[in-house]
Tab-separated table of C-alpha atoms in Angstrom:
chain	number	residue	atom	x	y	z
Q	147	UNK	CA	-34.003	8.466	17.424
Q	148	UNK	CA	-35.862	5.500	17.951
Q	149	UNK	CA	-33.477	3.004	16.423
Q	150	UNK	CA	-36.623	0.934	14.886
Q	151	UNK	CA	-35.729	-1.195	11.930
Q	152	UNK	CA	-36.921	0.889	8.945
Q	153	UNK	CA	-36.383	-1.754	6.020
Q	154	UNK	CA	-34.221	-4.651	5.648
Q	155	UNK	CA	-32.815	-5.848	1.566
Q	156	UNK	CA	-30.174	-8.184	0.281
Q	157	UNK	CA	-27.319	-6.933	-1.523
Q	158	UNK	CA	-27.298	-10.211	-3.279
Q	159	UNK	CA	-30.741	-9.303	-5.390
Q	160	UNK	CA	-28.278	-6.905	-7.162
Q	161	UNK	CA	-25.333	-9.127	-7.493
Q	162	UNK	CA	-23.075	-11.599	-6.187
Q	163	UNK	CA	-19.792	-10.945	-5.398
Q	164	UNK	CA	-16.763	-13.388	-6.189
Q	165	UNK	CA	-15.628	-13.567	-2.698
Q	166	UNK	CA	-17.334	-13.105	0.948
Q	167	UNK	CA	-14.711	-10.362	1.239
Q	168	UNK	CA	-16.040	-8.151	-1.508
Q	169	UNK	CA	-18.857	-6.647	0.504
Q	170	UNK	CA	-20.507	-2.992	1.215
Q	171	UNK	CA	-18.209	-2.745	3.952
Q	172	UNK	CA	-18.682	1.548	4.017
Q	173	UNK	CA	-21.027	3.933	2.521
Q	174	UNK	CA	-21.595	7.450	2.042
Q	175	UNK	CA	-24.029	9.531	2.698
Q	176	UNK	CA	-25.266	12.113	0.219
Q	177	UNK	CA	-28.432	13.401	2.615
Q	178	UNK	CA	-30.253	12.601	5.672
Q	179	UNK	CA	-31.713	9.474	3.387
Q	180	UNK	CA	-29.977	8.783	0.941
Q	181	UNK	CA	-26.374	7.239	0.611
Q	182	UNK	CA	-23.879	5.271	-2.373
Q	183	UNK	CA	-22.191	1.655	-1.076
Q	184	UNK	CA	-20.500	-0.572	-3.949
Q	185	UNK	CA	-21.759	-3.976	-4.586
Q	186	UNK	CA	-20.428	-6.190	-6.709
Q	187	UNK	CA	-18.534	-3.982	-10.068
Q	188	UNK	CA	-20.950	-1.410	-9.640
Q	189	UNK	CA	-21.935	1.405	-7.326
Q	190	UNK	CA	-25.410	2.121	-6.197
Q	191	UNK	CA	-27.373	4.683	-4.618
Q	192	UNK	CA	-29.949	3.910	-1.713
Q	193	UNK	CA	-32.891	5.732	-0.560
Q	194	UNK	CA	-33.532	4.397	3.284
Q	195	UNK	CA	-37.118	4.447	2.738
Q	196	UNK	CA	-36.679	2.440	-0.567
Q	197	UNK	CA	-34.162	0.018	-0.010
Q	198	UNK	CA	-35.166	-2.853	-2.860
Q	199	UNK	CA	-35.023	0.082	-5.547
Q	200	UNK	CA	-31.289	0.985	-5.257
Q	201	UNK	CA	-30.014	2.458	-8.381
Q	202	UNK	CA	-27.147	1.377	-10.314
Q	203	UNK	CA	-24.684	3.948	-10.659
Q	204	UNK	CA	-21.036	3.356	-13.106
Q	205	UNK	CA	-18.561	0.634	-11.995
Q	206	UNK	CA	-16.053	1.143	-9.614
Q	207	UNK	CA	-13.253	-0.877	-11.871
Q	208	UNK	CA	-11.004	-1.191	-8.888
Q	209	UNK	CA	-10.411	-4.334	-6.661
Q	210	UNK	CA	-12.314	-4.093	-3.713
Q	211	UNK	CA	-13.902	-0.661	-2.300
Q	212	UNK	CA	-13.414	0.290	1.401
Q	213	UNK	CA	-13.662	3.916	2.819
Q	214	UNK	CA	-15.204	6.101	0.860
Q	215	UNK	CA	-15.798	10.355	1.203
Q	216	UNK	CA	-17.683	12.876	-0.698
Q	217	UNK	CA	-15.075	16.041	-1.597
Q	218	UNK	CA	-15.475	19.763	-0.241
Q	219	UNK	CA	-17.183	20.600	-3.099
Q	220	UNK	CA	-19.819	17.822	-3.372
Q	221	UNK	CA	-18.840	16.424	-6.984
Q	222	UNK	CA	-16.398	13.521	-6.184
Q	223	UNK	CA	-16.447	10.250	-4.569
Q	224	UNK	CA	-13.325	9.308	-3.544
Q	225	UNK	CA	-12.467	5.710	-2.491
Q	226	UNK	CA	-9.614	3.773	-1.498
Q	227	UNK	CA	-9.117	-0.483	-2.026
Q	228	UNK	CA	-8.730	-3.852	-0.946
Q	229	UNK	CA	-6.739	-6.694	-2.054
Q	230	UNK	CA	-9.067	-9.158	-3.634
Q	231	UNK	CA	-8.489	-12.541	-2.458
Q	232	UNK	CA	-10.657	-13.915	-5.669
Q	233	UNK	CA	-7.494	-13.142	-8.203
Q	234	UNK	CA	-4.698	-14.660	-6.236
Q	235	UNK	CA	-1.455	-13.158	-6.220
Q	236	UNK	CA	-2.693	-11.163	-8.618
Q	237	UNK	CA	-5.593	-9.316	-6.790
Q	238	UNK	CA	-3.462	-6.462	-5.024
Q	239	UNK	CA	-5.449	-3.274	-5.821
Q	240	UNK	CA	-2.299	-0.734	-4.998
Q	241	UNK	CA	-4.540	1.632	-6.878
Q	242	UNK	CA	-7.749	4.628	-5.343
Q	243	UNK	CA	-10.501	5.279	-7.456
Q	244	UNK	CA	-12.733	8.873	-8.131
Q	245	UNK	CA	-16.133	8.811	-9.184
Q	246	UNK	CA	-17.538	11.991	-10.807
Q	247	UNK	CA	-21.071	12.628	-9.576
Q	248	UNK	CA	-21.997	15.302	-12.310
Q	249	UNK	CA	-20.379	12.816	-15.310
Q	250	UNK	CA	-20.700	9.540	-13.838
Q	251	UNK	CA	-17.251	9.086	-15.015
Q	252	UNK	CA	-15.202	6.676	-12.792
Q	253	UNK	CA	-11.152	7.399	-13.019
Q	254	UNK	CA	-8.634	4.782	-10.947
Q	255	UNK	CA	-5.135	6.150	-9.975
Q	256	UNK	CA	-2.567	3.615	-9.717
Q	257	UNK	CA	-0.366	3.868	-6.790
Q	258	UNK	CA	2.904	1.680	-5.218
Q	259	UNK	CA	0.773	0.148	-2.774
Q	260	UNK	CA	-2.558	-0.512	-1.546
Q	261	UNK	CA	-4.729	1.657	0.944
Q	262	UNK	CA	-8.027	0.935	2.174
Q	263	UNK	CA	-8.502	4.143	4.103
Q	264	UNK	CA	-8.423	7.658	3.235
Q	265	UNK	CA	-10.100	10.881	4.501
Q	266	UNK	CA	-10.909	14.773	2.254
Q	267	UNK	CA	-9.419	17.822	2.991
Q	268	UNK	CA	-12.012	19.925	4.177
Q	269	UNK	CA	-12.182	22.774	2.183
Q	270	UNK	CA	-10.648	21.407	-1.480
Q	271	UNK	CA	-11.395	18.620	-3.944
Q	272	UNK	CA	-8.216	17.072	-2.479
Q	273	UNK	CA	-7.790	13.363	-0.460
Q	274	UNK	CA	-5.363	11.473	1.376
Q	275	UNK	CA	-4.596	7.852	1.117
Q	276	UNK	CA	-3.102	5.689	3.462
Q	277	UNK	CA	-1.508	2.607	2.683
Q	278	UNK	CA	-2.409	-0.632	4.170
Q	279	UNK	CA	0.518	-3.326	3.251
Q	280	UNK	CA	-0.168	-6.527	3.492
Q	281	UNK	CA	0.831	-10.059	1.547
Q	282	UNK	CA	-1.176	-12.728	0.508
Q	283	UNK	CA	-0.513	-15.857	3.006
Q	284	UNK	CA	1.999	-18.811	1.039
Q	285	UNK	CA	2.032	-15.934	-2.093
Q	286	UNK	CA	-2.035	-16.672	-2.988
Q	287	UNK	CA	-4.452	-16.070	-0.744
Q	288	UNK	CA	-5.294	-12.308	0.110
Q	289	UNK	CA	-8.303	-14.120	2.290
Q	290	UNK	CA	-5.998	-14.659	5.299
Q	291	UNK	CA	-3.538	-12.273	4.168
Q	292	UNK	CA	-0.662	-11.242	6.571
Q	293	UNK	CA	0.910	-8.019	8.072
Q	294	UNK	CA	3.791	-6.596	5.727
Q	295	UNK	CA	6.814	-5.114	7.320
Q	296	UNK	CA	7.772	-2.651	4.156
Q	297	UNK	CA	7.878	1.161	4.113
Q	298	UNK	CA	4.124	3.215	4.515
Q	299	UNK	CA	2.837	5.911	2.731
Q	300	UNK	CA	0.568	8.330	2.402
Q	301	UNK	CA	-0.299	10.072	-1.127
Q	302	UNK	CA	-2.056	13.587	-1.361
Q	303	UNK	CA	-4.309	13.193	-4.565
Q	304	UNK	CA	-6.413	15.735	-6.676
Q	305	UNK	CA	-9.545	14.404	-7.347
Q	306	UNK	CA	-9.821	17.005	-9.765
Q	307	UNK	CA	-6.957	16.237	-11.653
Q	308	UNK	CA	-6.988	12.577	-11.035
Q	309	UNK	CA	-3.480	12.660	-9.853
Q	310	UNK	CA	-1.101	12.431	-7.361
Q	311	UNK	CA	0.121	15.696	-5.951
Q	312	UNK	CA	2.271	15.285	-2.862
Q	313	UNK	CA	3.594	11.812	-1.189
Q	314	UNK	CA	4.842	10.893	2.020
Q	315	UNK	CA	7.408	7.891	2.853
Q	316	UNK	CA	8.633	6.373	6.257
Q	317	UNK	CA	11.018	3.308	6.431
Q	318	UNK	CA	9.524	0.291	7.333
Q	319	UNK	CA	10.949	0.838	11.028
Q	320	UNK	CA	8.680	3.739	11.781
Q	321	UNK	CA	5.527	2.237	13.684
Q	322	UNK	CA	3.070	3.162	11.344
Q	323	UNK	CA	1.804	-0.172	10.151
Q	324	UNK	CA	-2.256	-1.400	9.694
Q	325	UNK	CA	-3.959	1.957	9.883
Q	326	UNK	CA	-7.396	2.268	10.633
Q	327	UNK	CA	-9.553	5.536	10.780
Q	328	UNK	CA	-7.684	8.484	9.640
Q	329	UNK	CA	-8.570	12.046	10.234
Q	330	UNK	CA	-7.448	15.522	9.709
Q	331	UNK	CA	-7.073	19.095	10.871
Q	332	UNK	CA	-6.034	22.258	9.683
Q	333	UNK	CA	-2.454	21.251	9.940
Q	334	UNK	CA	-1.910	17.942	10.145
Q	335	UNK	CA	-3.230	14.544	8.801
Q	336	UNK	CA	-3.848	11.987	11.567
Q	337	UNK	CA	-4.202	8.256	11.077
Q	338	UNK	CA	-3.667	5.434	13.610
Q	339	UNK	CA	-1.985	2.070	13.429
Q	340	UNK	CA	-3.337	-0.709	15.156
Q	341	UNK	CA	-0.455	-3.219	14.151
Q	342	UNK	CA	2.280	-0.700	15.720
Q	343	UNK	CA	0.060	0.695	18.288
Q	344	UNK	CA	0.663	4.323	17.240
Q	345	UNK	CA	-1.268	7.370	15.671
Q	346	UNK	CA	0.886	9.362	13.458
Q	347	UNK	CA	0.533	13.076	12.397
Q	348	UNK	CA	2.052	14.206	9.005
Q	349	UNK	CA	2.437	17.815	8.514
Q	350	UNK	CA	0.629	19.264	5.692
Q	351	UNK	CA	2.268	22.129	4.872
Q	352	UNK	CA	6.094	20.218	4.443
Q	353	UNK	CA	4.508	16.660	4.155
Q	354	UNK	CA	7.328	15.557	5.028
Q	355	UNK	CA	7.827	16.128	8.880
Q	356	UNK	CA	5.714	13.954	11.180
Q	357	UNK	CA	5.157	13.245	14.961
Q	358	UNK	CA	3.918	10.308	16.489
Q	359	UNK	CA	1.888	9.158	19.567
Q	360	UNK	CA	2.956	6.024	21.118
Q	361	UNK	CA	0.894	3.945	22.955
Q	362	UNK	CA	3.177	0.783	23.146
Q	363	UNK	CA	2.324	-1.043	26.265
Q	364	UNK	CA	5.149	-1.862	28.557
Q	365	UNK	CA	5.963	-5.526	29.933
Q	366	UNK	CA	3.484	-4.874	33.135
Q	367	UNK	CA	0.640	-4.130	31.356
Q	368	UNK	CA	1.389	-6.804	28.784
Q	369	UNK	CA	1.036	-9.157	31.399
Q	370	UNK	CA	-2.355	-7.870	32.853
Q	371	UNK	CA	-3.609	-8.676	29.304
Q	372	UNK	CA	-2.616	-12.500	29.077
Q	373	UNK	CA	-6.003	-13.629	27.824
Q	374	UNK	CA	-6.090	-10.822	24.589
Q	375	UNK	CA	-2.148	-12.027	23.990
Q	376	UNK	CA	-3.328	-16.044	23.719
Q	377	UNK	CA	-6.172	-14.778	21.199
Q	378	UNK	CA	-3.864	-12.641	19.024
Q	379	UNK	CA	-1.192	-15.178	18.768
Q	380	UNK	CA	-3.460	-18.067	17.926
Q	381	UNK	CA	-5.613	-16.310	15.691
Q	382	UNK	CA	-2.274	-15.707	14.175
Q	383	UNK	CA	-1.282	-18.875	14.065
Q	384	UNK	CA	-4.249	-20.264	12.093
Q	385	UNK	CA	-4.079	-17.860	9.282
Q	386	UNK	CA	-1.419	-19.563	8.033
Q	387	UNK	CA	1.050	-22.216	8.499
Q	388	UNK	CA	4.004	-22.155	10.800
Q	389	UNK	CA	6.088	-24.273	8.989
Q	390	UNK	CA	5.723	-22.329	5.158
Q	391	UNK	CA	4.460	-18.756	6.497
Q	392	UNK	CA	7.120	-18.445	9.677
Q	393	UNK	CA	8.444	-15.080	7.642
Q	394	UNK	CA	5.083	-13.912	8.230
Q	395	UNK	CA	4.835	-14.037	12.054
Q	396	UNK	CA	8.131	-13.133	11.991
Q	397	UNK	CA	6.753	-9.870	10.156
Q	398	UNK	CA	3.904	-9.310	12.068
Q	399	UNK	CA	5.869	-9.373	15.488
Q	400	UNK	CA	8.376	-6.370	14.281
Q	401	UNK	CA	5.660	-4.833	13.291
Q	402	UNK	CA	3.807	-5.150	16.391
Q	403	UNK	CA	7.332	-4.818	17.968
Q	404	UNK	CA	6.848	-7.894	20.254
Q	405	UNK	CA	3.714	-7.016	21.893
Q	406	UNK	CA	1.502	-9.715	20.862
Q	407	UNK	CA	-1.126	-7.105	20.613
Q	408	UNK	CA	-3.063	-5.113	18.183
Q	409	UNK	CA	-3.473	-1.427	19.313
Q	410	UNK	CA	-5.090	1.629	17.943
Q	411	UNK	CA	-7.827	1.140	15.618
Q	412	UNK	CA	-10.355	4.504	16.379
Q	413	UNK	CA	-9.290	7.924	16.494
Q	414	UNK	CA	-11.240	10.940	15.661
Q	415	UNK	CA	-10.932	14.710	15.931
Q	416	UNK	CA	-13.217	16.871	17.939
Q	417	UNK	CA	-14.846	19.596	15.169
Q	418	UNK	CA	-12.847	22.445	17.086
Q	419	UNK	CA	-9.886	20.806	16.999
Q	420	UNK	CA	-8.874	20.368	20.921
Q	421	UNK	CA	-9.747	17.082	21.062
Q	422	UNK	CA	-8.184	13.855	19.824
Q	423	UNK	CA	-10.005	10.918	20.698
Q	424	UNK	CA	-8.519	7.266	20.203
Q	425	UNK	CA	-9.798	3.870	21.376
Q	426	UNK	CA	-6.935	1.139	21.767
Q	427	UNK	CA	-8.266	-2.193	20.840
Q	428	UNK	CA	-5.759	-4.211	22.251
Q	429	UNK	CA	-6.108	-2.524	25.568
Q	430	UNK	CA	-9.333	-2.102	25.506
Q	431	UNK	CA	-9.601	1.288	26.853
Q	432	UNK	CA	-10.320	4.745	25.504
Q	433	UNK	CA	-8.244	8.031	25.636
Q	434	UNK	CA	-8.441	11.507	25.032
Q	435	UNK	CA	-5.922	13.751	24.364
Q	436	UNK	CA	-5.357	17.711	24.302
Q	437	UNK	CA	-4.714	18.488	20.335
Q	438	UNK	CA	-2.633	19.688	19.172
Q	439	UNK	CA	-0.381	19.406	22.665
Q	440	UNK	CA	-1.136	15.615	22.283
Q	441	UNK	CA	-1.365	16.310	26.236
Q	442	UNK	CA	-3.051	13.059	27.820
Q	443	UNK	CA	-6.319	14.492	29.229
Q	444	UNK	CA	-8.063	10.834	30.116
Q	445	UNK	CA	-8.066	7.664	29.455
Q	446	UNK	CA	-10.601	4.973	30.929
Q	447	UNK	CA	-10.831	1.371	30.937
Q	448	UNK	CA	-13.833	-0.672	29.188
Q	449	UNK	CA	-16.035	-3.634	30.676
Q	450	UNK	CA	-14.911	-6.803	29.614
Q	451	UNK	CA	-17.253	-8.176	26.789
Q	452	UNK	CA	-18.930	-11.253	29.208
Q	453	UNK	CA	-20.631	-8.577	30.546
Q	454	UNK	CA	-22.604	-7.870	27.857
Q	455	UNK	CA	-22.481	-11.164	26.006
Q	456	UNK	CA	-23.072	-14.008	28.817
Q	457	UNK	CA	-22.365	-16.967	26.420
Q	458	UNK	CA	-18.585	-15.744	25.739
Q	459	UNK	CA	-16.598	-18.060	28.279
Q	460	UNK	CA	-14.998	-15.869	31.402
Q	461	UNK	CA	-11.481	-17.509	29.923
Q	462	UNK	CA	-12.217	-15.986	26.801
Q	463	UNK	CA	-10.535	-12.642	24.930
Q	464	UNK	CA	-12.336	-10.095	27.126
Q	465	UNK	CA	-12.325	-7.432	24.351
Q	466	UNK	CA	-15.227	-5.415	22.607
Q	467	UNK	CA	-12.915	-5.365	19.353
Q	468	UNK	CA	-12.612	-1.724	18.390
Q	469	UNK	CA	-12.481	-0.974	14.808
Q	470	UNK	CA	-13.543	2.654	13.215
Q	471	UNK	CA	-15.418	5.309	15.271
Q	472	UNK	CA	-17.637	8.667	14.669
Q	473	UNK	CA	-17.405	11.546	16.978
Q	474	UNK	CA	-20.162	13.535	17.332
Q	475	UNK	CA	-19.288	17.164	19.079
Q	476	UNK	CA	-21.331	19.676	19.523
């Protein structure tokens, strides 16, 4: 691995999207060279050696495509949604979609609420959805769109069938709010929540009983992170206005449960199942833990980001900004 640039294209030559949101935010890979990304209505397929001859494939017909995953078997592409910023109130997707690889036929599944992340079972045509609930800031723009404090959900779906099997539901005072990568095992699905600083495990079997890692950070530790605090509640802050959008912040902080953080935005099983690994945005610091004990086996703090990027001021938000991760194990 020599991490050379091998080709370089513009996803504009195939067509331009309605809003700067609606980009080829996640892809997935068929083969060692050859991968499907949306763009636009349409999904296309990419050779890495021939990147200005993508091929069209059938539309998507859903709002915005995020994470997508290939099914056990190889025939589906499953994919969950964003809001769309581009159709106002109107643009919540609150639906997943399945492409057919053999048929090219694309089917969308309505659902009561949006998810942008979802992960396959690993030995059926089945996926899990997650749901991501936000609201569109002042009731019209899903651009700077704002943390919902409503009941989450997670919907076992057939891809097969093209319908909802089994559904989970937690009041909107469980911390399970902004997921971000979501995994699974043998026994349990596993997603974390930046925006309550949690990572939740749902039983598969019942799908109804859960547990729950929290990684809340108390008032001390809080404190030794004043600089990430100012960012988050500024950033906040000028998303949308104080004076109309106050039920907003007032939203986000429940979520959040006063931290003035985000949280857990990475976590990824080991492929033998012992190890859980999670990286904590907010905190900037990454931790492993025993699975399934959910025993604590390390956790170790990251460099501050000047370190890397000189021009960031040292008053700055010293964070590298987790988002998703990929484990590699052995």
């Amino acid at each position: 691995v020599t991490l050379d640039e091998l080709d370089r294209t513009s996803t504009l030559a195939y067509e331009s999207p309605d809003t700067s949101l609606r980009g080829s935010t996640h892809i997935c890979w068929l083969d060692n060279h050859t991968f499907i990304t949306a763009i636009g209505d349409f999904f296309y397929r990419f050779d890495v050696n021939r990147l200005a001859a993508g091929e069209r494939l059938g539309p998507h017909k859903t709002m915005i495509p995020h994470s997508m995953k290939i099914s056990a078997s190889g025939r589906y592409l499953c994919y969950g949604a964003m809001d769309n910023p581009a159709l106002g109130a109107q643009g919540e997707a609150k639906s997943v979609g399945v492409l057919d690889l053999e048929t090219g036929e694309t089917t969308i599944i309505p659902l009561p609420a949006t998810c942008w992340h979802i992960v396959g079972h690993p030995r059926k045509d089945l996926f899990y959805a997650v749901s991501f609930r936000v609201l569109p800031q002042d009731h019209v723009d899903y651009h700077e769109w704002a943390i919902a404090f409503f009941k989450e959900y997670a919907f076992e779906i057939d891809a097969g069938t093209k319908r909802v099997v089994r559904h989970w539901a937690c009041g909107r005072e469980i911390p399970s709010h902004i997921n971000s990568d979501v995994t699974i095992s043998d026994a349990e699905l596993i997603f974390c929540n930046g925006g309550s600083g949690t990572i939740v495990f749902i039983d598969l079997e019942s799908f109804s009983k859960f547990r729950l890692i929290d990684e809340r950070p108390d008032l001390a530790t809080r404190m030794n992170h004043k600089r990430s605090m100012a960012t988050q509640v500024y950033d906040s802050m000028i998303r949308g206005s104080v004076f109309t959008g106050a039920h907003h912040l007032l939203g986000a902080l429940r979520v959040s449960r006063f931290t003035f953080l985000d949280s857990v935005h990475a976590c990824q099983l080991s492929k033998d199942q012992t190890l859980l690994f999670t990286a904590n945005r907010g905190l900037n610091h990454i931790t492993v833990y025993d699975y399934p004990s959910l025993t604590l086996r390390f956790r170790t703090p990251m460099p501050e980001i000047q370190e890397y990027v000189p021009h960031v001021s040292r008053y700055a938000d010293p964070r590298l900004g987790f988002h998703h991760s990929y484990l590699v194990s052995p």
